[in-house]
PDB file of C-alpha atoms in Angstrom:
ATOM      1  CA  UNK V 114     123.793 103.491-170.345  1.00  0.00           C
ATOM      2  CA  UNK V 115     124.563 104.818-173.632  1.00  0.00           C
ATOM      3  CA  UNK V 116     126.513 103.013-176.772  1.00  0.00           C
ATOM      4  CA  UNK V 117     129.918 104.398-177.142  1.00  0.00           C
ATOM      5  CA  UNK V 118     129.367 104.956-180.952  1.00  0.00           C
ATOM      6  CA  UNK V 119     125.797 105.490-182.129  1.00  0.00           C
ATOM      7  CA  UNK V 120     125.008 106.781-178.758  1.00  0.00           C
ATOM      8  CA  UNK V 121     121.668 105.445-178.460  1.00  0.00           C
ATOM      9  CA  UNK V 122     120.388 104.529-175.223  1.00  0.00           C
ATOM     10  CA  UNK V 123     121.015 101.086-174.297  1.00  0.00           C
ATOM     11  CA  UNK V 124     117.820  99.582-173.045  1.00  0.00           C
ATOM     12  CA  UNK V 125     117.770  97.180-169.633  1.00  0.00           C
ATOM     13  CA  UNK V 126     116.192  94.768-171.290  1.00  0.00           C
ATOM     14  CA  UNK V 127     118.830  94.285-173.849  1.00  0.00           C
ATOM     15  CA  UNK V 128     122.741  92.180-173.859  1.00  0.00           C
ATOM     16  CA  UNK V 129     125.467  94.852-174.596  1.00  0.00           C
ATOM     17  CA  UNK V 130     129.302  93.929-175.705  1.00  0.00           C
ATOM     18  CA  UNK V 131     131.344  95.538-172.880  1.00  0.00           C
ATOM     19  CA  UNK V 132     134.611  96.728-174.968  1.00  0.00           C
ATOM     20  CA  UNK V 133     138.205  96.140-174.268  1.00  0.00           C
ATOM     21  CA  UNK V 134     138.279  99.747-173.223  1.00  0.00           C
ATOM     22  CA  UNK V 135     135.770  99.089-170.557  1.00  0.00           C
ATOM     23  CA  UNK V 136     133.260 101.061-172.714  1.00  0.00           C
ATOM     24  CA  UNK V 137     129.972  99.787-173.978  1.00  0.00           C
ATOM     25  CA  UNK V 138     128.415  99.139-176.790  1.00  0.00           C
ATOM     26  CA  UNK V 139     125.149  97.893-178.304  1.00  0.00           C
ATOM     27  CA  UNK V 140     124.756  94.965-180.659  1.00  0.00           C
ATOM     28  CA  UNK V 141     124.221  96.677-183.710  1.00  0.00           C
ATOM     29  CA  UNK V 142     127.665  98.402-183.372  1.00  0.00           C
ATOM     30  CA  UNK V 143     129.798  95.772-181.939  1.00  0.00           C
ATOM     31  CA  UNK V 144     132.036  95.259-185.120  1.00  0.00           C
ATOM     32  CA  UNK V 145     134.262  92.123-183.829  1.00  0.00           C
ATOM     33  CA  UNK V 146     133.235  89.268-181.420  1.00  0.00           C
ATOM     34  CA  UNK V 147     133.388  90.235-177.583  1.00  0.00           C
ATOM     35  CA  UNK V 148     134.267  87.599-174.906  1.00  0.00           C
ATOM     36  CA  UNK V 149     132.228  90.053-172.706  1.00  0.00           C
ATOM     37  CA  UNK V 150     128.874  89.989-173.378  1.00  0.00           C
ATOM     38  CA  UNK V 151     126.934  91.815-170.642  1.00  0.00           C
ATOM     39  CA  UNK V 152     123.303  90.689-169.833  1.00  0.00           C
ATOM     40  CA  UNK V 153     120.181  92.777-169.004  1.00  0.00           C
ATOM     41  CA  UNK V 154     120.415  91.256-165.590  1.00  0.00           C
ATOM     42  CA  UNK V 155     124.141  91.542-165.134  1.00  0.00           C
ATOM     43  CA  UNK V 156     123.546  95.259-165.923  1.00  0.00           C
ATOM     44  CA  UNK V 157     120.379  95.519-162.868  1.00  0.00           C
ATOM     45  CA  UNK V 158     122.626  94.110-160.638  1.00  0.00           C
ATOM     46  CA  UNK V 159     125.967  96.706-161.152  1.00  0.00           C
ATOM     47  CA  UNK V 160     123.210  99.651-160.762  1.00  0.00           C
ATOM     48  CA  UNK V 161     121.820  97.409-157.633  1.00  0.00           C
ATOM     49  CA  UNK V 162     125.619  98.021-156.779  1.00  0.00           C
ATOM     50  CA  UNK V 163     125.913 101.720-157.196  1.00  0.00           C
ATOM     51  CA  UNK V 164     122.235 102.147-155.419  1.00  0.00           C
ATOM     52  CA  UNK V 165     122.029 100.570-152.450  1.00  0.00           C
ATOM     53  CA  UNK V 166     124.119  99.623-149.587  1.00  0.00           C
ATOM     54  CA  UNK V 167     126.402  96.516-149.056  1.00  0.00           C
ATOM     55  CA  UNK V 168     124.229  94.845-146.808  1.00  0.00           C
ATOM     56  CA  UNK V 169     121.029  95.813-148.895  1.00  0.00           C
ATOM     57  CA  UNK V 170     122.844  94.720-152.451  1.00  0.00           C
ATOM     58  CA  UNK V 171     123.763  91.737-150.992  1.00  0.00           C
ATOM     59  CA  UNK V 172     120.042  90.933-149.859  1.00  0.00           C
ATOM     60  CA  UNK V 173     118.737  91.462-152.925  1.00  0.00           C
ATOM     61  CA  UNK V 174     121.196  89.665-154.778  1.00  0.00           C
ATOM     62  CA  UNK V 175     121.303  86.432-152.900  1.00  0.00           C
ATOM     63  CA  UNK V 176     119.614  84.631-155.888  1.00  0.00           C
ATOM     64  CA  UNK V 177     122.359  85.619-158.369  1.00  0.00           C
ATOM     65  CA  UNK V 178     125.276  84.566-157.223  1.00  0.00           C
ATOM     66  CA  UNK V 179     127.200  83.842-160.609  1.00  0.00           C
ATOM     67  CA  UNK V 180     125.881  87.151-162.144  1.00  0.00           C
ATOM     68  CA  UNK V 181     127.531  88.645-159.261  1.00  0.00           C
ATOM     69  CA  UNK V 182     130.680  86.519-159.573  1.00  0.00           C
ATOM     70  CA  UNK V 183     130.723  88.088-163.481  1.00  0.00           C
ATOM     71  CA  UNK V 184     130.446  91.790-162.360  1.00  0.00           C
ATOM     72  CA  UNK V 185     132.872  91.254-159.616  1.00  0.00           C
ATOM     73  CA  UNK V 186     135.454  89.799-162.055  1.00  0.00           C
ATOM     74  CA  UNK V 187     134.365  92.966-164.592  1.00  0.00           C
ATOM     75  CA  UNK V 188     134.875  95.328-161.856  1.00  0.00           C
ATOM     76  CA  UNK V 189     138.276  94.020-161.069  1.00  0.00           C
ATOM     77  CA  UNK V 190     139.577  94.134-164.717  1.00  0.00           C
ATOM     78  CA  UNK V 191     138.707  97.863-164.788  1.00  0.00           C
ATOM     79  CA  UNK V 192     140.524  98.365-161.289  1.00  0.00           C
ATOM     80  CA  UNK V 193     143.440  96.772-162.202  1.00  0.00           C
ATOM     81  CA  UNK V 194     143.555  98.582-165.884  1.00  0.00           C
ATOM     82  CA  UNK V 195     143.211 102.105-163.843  1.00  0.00           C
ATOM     83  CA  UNK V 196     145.909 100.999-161.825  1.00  0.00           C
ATOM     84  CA  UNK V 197     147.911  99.465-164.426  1.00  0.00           C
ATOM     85  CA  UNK V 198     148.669  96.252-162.556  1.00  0.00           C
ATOM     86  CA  UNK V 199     147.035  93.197-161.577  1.00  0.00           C
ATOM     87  CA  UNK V 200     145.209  93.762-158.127  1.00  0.00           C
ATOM     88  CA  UNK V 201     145.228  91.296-155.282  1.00  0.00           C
ATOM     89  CA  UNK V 202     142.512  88.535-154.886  1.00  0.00           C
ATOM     90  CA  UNK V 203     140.704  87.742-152.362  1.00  0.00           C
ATOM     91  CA  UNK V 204     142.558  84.241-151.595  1.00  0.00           C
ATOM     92  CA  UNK V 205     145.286  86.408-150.463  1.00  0.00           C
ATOM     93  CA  UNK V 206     143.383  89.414-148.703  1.00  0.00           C
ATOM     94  CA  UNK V 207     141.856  86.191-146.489  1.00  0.00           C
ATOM     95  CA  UNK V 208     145.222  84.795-145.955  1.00  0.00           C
ATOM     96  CA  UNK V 209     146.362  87.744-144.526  1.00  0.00           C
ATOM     97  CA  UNK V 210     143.761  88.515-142.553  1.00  0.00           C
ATOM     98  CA  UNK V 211     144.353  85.484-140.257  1.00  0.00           C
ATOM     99  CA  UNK V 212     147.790  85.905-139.994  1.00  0.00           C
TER     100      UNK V 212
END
């Protein structure tokens, strides 16, 4: 909730560039053009994540689907970077599943 180089406090109600490094940063420090450009509600939804439980996120959530699709594919890049390889989608988790 904090910019990774002035260190101001990022504000909800503002977009942030999420970094290659997974860090953030606000607009006024952002030196080069992000392709991850996180939105005020994108950011209410990951702290939705962190706060409440599955089936409660996923209540109140219902009516963003593709800002949820966004975080999920955010959340997965991080993953796999901490990991240091790509992790497995769901297309194959399901496949499995029913085998």
């Amino acid at each position: 909730d904090h910019c990774e180089v002035c260190r101001r406090k990022l504000p909800t109600e503002e977009n942030v560039s999420l970094q290659i490094n997974f860090h953030l940063l606000c607009l006024n420090c952002q030196k080069t053009k992000t392709r991850w450009l996180i939105s005020p509600e994108e950011r209410r939804i990951f702290i939705s994540a962190q706060k409440f439980s599955p089936a409660k996120f996923v209540e109140r959530t219902a009516q963003n689907q593709a800002e949820v699709k966004e975080i999920s594919f955010i959340l997965k890049r991080i993953i796999s970077n901490i990991l240091g390889k790509e992790i497995v989608g769901e297309k194959i988790l399901l496949a499995n599943a029913t085998i």
